[in-house]
CSV table of C-alpha atoms and ligand atoms in Angstrom, one decimal:
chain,number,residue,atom,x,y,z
C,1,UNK,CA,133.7,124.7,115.4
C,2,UNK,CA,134.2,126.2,118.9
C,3,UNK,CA,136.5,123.5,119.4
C,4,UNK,CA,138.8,125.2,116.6
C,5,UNK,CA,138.6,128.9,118.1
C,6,UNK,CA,139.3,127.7,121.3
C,7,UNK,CA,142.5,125.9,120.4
C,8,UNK,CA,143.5,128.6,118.0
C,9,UNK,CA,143.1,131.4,121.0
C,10,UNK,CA,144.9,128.5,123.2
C,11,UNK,CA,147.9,129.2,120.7
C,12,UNK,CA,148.2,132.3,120.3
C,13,UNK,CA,148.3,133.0,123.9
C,14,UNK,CA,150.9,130.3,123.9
C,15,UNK,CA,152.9,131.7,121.0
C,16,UNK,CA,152.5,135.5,122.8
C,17,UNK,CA,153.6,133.7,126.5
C,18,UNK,CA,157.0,132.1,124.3
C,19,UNK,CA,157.4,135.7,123.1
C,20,UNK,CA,157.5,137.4,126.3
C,21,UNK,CA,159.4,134.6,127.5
C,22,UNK,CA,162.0,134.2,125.6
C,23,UNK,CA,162.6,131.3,123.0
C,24,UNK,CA,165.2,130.6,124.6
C,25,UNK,CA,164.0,130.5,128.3
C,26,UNK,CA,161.4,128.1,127.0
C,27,UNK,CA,163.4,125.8,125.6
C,28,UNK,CA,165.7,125.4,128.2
C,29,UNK,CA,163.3,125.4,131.7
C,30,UNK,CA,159.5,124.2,129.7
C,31,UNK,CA,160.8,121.7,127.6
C,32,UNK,CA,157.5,120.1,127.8
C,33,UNK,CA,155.9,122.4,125.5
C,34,UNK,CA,158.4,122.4,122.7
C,35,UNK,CA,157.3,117.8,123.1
C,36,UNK,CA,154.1,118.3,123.7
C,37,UNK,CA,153.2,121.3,121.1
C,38,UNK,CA,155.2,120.8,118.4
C,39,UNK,CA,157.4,117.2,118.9
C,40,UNK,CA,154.5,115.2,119.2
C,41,UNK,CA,152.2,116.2,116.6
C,42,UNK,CA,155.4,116.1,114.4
C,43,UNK,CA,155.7,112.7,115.4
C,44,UNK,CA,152.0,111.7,114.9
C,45,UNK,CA,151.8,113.2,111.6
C,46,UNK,CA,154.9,111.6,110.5
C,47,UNK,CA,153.6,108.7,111.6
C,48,UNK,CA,150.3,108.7,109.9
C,49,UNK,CA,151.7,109.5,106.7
C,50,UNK,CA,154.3,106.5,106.4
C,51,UNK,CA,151.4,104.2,107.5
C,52,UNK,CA,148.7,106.0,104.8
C,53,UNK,CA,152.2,105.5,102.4
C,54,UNK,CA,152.4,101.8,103.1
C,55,UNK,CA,148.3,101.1,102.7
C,56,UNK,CA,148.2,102.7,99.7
C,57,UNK,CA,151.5,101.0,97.7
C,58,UNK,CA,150.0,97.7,98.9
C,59,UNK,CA,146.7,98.4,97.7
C,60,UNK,CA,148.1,99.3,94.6
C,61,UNK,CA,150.7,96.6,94.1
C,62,UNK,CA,153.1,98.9,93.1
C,63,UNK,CA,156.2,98.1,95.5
C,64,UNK,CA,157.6,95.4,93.0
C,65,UNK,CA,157.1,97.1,90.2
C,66,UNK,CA,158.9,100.1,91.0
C,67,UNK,CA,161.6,98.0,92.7
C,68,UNK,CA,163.2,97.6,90.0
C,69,UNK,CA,163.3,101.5,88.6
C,70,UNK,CA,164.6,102.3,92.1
C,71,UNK,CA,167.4,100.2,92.2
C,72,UNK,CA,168.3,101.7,88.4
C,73,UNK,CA,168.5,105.2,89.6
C,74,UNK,CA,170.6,103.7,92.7
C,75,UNK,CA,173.6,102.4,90.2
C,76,UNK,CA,173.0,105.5,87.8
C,77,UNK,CA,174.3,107.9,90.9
C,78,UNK,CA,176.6,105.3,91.6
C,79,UNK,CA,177.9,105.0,88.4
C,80,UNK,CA,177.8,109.4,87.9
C,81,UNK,CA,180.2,108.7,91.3
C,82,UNK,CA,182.3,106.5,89.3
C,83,UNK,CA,183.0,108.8,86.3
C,84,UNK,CA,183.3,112.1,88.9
C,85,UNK,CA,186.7,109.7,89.4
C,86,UNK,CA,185.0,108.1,92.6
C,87,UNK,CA,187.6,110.3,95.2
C,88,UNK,CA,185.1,111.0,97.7
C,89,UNK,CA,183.6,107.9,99.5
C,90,UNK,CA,179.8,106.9,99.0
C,91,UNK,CA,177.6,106.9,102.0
C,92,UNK,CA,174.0,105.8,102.4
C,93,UNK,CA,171.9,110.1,101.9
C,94,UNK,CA,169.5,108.8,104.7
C,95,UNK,CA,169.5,111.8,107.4
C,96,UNK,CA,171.1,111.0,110.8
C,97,UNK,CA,167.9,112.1,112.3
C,98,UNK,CA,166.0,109.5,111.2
C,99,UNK,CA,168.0,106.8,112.2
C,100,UNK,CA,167.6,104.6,115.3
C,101,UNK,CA,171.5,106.0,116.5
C,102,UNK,CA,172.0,108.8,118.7
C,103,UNK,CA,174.5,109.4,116.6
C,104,UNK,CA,174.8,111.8,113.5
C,105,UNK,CA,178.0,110.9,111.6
C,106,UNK,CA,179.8,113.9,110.3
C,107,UNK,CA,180.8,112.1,107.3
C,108,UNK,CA,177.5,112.4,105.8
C,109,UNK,CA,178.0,115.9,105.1
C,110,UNK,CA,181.8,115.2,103.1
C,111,UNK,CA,180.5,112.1,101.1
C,112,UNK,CA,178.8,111.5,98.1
C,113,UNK,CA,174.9,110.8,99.3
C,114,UNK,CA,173.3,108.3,97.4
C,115,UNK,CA,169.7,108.5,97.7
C,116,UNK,CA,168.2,104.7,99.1
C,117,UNK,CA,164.1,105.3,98.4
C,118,UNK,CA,163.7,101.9,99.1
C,119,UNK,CA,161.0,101.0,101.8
C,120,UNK,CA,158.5,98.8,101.0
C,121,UNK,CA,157.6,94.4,101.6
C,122,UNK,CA,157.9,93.2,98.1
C,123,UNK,CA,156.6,90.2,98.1
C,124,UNK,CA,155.5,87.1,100.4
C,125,UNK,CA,156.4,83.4,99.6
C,126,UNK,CA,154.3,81.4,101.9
C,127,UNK,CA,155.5,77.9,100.1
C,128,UNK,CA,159.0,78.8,100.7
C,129,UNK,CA,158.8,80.7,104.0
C,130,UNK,CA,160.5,83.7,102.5
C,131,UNK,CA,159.7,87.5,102.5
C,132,UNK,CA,161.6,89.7,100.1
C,133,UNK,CA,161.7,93.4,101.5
C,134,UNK,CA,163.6,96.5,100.7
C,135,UNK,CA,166.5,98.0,103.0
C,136,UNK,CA,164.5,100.8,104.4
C,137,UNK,CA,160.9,98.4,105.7
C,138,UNK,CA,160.9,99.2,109.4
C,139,UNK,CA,160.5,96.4,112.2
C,140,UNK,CA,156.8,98.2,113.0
C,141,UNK,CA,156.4,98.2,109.6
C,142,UNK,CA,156.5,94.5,108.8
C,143,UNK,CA,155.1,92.7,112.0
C,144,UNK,CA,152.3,94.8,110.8
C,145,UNK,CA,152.2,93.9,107.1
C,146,UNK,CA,153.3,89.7,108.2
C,147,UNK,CA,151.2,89.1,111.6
C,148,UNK,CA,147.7,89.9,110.3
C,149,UNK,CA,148.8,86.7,107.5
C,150,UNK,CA,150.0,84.4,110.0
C,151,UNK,CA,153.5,85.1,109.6
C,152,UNK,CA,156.3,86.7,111.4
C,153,UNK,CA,159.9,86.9,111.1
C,154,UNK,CA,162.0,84.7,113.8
C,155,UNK,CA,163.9,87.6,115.1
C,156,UNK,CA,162.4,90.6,115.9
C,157,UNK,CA,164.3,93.5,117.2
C,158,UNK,CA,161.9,95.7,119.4
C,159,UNK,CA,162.3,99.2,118.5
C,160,UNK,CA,159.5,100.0,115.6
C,161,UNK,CA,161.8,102.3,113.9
C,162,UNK,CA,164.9,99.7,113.0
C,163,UNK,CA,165.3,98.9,109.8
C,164,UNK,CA,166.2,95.9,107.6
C,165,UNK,CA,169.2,97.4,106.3
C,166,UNK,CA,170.5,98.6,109.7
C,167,UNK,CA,170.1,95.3,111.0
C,168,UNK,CA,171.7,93.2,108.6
C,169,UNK,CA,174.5,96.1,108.1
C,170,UNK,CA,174.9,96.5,111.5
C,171,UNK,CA,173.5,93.7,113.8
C,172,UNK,CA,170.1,92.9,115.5
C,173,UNK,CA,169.5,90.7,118.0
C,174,UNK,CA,166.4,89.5,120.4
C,175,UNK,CA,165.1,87.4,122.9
C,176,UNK,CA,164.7,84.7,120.3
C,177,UNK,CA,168.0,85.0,119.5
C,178,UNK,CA,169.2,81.7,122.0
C,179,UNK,CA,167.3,80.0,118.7
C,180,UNK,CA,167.6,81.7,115.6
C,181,UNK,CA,170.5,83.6,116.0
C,182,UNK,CA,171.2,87.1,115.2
C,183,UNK,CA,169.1,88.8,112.4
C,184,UNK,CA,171.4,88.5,109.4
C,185,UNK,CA,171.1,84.6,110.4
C,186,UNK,CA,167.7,84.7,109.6
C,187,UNK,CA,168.2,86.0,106.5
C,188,UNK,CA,168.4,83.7,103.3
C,189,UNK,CA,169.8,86.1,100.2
C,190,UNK,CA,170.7,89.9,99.9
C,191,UNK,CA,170.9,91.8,96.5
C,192,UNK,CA,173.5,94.6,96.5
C,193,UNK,CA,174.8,97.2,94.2
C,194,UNK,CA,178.1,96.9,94.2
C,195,UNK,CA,180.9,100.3,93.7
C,196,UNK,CA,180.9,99.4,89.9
C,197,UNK,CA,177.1,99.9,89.6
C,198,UNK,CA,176.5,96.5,89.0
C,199,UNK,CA,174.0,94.5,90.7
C,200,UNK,CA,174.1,91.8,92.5
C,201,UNK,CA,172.1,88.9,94.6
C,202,UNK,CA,174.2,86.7,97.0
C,203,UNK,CA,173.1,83.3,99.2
C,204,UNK,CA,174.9,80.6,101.0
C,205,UNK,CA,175.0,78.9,97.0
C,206,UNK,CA,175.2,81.8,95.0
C,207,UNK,CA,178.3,84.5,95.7
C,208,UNK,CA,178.6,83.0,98.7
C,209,UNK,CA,181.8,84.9,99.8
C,210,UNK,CA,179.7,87.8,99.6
C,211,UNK,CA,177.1,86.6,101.1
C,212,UNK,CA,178.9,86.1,104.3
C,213,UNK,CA,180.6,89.4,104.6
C,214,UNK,CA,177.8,91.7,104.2
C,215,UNK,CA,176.6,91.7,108.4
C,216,UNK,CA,178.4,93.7,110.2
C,217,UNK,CA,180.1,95.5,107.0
C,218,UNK,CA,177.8,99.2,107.9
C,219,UNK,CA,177.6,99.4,104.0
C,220,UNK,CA,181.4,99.4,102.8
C,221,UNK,CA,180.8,96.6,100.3
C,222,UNK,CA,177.9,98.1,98.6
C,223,UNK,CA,174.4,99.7,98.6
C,224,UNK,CA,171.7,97.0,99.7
C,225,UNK,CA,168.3,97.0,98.1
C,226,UNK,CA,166.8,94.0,98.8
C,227,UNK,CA,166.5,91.3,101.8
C,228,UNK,CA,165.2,88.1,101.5
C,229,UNK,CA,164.3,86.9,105.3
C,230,UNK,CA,162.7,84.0,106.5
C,231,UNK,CA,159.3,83.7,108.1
C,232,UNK,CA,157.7,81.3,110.5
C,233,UNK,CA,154.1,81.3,111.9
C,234,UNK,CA,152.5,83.7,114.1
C,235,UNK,CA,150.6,83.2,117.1
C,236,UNK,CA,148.4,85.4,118.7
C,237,UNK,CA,149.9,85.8,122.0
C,238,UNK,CA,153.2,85.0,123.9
C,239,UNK,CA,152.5,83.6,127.1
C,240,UNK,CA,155.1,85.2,129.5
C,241,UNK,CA,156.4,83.9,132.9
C,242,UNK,CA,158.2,86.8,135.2
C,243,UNK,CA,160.2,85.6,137.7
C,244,UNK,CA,162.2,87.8,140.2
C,245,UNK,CA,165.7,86.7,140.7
C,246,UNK,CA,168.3,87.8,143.6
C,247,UNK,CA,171.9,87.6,143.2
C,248,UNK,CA,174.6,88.1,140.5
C,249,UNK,CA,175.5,84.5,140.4
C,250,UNK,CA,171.7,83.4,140.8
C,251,UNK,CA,170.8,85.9,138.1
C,252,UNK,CA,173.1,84.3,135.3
C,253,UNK,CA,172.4,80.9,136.2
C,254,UNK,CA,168.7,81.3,135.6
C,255,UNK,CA,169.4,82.8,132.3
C,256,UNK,CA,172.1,80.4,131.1
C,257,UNK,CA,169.7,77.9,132.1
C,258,UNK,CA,166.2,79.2,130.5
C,259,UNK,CA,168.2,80.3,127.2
C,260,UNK,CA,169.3,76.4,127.0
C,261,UNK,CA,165.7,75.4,127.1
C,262,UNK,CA,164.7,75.9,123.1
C,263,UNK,CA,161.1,74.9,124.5
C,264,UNK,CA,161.1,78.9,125.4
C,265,UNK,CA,160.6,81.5,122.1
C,266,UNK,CA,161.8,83.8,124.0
C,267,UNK,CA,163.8,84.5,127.3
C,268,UNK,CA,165.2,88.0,128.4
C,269,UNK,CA,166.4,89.4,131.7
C,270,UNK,CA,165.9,93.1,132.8
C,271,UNK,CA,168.8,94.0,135.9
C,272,UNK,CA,167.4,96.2,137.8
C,273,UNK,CA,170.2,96.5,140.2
C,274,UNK,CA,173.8,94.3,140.6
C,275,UNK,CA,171.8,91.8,142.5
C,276,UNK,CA,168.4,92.1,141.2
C,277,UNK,CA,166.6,90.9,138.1
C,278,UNK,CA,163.4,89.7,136.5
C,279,UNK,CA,164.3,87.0,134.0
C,280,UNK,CA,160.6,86.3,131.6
C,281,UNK,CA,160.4,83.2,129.2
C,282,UNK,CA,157.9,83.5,126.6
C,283,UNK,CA,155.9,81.0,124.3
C,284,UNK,CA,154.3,81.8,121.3
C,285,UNK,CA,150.4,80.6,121.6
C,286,UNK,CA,146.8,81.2,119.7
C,287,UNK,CA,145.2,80.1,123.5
C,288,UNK,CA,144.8,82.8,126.4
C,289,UNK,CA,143.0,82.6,129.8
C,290,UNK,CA,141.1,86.1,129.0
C,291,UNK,CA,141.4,87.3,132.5
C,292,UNK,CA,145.6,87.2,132.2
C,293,UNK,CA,145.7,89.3,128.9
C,294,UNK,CA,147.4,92.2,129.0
C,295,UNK,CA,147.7,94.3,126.4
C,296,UNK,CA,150.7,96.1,127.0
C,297,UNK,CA,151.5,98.5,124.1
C,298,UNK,CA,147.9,100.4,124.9
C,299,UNK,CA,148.9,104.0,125.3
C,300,UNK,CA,147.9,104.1,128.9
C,301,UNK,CA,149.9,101.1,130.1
C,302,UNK,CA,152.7,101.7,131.9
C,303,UNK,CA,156.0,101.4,130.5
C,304,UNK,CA,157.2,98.1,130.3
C,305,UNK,CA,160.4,97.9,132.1
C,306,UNK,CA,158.2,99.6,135.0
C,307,UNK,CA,155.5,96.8,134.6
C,308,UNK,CA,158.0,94.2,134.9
C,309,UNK,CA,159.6,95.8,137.5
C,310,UNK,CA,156.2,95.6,140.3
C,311,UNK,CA,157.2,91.4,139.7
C,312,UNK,CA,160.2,92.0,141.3
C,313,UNK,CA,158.8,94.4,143.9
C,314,UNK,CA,156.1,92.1,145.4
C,315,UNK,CA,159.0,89.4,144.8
C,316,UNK,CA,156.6,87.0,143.3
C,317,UNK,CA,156.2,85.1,140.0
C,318,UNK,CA,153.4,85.3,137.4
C,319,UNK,CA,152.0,84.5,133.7
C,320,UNK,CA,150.1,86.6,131.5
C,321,UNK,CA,149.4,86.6,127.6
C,322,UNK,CA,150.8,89.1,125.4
C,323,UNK,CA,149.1,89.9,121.8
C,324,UNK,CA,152.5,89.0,119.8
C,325,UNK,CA,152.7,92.6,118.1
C,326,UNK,CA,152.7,93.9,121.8
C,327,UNK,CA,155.5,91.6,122.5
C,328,UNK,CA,157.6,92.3,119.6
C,329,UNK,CA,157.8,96.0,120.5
C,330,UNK,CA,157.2,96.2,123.8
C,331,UNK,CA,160.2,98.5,124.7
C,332,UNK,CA,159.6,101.2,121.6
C,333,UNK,CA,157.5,104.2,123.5
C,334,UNK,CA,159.7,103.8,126.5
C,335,UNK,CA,162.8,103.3,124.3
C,336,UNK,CA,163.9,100.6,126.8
C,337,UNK,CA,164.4,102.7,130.0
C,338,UNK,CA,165.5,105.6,128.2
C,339,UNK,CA,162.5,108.1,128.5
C,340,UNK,CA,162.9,108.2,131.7
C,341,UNK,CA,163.2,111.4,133.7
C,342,UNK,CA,166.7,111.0,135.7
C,343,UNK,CA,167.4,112.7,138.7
C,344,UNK,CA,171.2,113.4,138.5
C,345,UNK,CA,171.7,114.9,141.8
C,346,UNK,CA,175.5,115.8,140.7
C,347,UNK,CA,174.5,117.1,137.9
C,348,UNK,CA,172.0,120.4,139.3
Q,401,LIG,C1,168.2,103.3,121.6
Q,401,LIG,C2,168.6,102.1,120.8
Q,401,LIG,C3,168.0,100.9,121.0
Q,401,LIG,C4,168.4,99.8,120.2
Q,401,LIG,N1,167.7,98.6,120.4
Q,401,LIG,C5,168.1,97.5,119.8
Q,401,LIG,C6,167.3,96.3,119.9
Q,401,LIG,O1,166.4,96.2,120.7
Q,401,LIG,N2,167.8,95.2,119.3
Q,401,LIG,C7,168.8,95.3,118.4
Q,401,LIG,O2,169.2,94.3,117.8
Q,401,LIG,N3,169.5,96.4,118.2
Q,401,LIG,C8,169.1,97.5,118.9
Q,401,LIG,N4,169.8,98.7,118.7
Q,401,LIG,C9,171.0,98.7,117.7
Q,401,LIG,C10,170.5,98.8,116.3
Q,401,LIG,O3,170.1,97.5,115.9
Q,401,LIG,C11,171.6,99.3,115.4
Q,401,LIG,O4,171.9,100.6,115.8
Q,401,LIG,C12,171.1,99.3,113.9
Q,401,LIG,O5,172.2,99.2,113.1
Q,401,LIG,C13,170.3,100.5,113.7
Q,401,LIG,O6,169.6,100.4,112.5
Q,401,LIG,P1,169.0,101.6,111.7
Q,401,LIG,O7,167.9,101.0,111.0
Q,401,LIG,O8,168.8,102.8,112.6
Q,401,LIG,O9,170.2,101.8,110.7
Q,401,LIG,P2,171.3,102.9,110.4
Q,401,LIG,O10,171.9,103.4,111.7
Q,401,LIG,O11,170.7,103.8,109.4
Q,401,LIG,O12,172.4,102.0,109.7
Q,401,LIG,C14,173.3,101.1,110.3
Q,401,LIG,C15,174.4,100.8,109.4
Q,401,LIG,O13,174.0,100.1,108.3
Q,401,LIG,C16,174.3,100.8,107.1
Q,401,LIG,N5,173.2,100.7,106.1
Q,401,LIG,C17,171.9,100.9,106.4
Q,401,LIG,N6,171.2,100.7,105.3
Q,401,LIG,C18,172.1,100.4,104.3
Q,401,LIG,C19,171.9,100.0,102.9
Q,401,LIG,N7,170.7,100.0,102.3
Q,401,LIG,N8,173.0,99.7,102.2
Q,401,LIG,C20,174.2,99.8,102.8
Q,401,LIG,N9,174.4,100.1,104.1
Q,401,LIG,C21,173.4,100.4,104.8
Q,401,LIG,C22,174.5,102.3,107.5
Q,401,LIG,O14,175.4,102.9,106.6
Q,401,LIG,C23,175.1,102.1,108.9
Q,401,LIG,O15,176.5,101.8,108.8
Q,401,LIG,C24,169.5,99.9,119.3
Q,401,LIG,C25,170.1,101.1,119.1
Q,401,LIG,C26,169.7,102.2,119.8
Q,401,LIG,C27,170.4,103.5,119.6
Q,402,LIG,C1,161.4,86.5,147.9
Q,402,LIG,O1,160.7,85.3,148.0
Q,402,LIG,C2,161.6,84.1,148.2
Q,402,LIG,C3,160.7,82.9,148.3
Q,402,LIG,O2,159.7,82.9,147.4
Q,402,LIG,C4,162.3,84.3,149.6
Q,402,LIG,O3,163.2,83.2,149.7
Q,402,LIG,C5,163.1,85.6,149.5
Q,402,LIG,O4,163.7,85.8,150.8
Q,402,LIG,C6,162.2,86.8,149.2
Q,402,LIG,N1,163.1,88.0,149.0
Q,402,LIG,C7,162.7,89.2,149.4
Q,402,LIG,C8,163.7,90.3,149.2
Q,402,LIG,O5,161.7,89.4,150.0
């Protein structure tokens, strides 16, 4: 209980400090306490209640079921589009903010929104290797749902956030990609709803002119609801060898080599600098030595790219296991290197 007064009394002095301040001022020279007091627990909470979200539909069963209702009320707005005389374009409604992109397109504010409430795994085919998901499932979202049964997907792009639709829409790509190719060439069907309302499902033998065009189409050919992607089977950890590597020329080499060697699941290269790198190769593995197991997602760890960076500091090589979900998103709370505090010394 004390605990309560004393943040409630922490605050209000905080909320009177802002108001003597200036919003403003605060804003602008403690930006710290706009992340830390209200950003953060924003983010937390919105977190928690897309997980809670996801337990509860797959305790319930209820994704597949409701597919199919959602996807209805997707060609009825599509089809109210139609007999408004369809002269406004269609867009995806999903908020700009909420997407992976920097970028908040303008044109969602002069199309017609149609409302995707499509995010949920609908169903697992371990005989076939398949999971069928909907457009809106986040990367996060099913390494978390897949790993726990053994399963992942072949190309993971890091970021928890992405989602399915983004990445077959747009593109995805990761460092299993010198294997399995981009994202949409892991994938093995796609159902769309097309301009007239009509739904469809498209594979290499069915449609398959469709089929092919949807990645890289950002959504001009139709509204995707469902994905079916293909799985292979998780291990526990990746097994990850740093190396540091001087030298443009050096630095390509190495990575035009390791990415020819399918024996690695996984090979990526962080530049540093022109003429310095660290390349890792990874390999997917249920063995660890327990004293080389680092589990780098752990809130307190250091960012990644700064981990990998100390290899190339000491200039010396080394192995260490990753759990596989650690792996997969292992740039997300750094966002790659972009959370980083620059100096811009032109810039003050
Ligand atoms: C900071 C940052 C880091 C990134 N890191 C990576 C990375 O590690 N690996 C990687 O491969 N890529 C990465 N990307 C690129 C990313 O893959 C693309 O930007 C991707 O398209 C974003 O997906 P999204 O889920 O945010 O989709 P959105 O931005 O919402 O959608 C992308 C496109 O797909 C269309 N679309 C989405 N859903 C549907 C649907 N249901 N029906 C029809 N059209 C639809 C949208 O209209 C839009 O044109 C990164 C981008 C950023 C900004
Ligand atoms: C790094 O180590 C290699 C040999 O392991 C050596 O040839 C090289 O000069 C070292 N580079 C630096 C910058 O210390």
């Amino acid at each position: 209980m004390s605990a309560v007064w004393s943040l409630g009394a922490g605050l209000l002095l905080l909320l009177l400090w802002v108001r003597h301040r200036g919003l403003e001022a605060v804003l602008v020279h403690h930006r710290w306490i706009f992340v830390c007091f209200f950003l953060m627990p924003l983010s937390i909470l919105f977190d928690v209640y897309y997980q809670l979200r996801a337990w509860a539909v797959r305790r319930m069963h209820s994704a597949p079921r409701l597919h199919g209702q959602r996807v209805r009320h997707i060609q009825e707005q599509v089809r109210e589009w139609k007999d408004e005389g369809g002269r406004r374009y269609m867009c995806t409604g999903r908020p700009g903010w909420l997407t992976v992109s920097l970028r908040v397109g303008k044109y969602k504010k002069t199309h017609k929104n149609i409302m995707i409430n499509l995010m949920d795994v609908l169903e697992v085919d371990g005989e076939r290797q398949v999971v069928r998901v909907e457009p809106l499932v986040t990367m996060g979202q099913l390494t978390a749902y897949l790993n726990p049964m053994g399963w992942t997907i072949p190309v993971v792009p890091e970021l928890d956030d992405l989602t399915v639709g983004g990445l077959i829409m747009g593109t995805g790509i990761e460092s299993s990609s010198h294997i399995y190719g981009l994202f949409q060439h892991t994938c093995m069907a796609y159902e769309l709803v097309l301009a007239d309302g009509s739904l469809v499902r498209c594979s290499p033998t069915e449609n398959s002119d469709l089929f092919y065009a949807v990645p890289w189409s950002c959504g001009t050919l139709g509204f995707l609801v469902a994905a079916e992607i293909k799985m292979i089977p998780a291990k526990k950890y990746i097994r990850l060898h740093y190396e540091p590597v001087r030298g443009l020329r050096s630095i390509c080499e190495k990575f035009a080599e390791e990415s020819k060697n399918k024996e690695n699941s996984f090979v990526e290269g962080l530049v540093y600098s022109l003429e310095e790198a660290v390349i890792m190769t990874g390999v997917l593995t249920d063995e660890a030595e327990p004293s080389k197991i680092n589990r780098i997602g752990n809130y307190y760890k250091p960012w990644f790219f700064k981990h990998v960076e100390k290899y190339l500091k000491a200039n010396k090589t080394g192995i260490e296991y990753i759990p596989s979900r650690h792996y997969y998103h292992r740039h997300t709370r750094s966002i790659f290197w972009e959370l980083q505090v620059r100096t811009a010394p032109n810039l003050k």
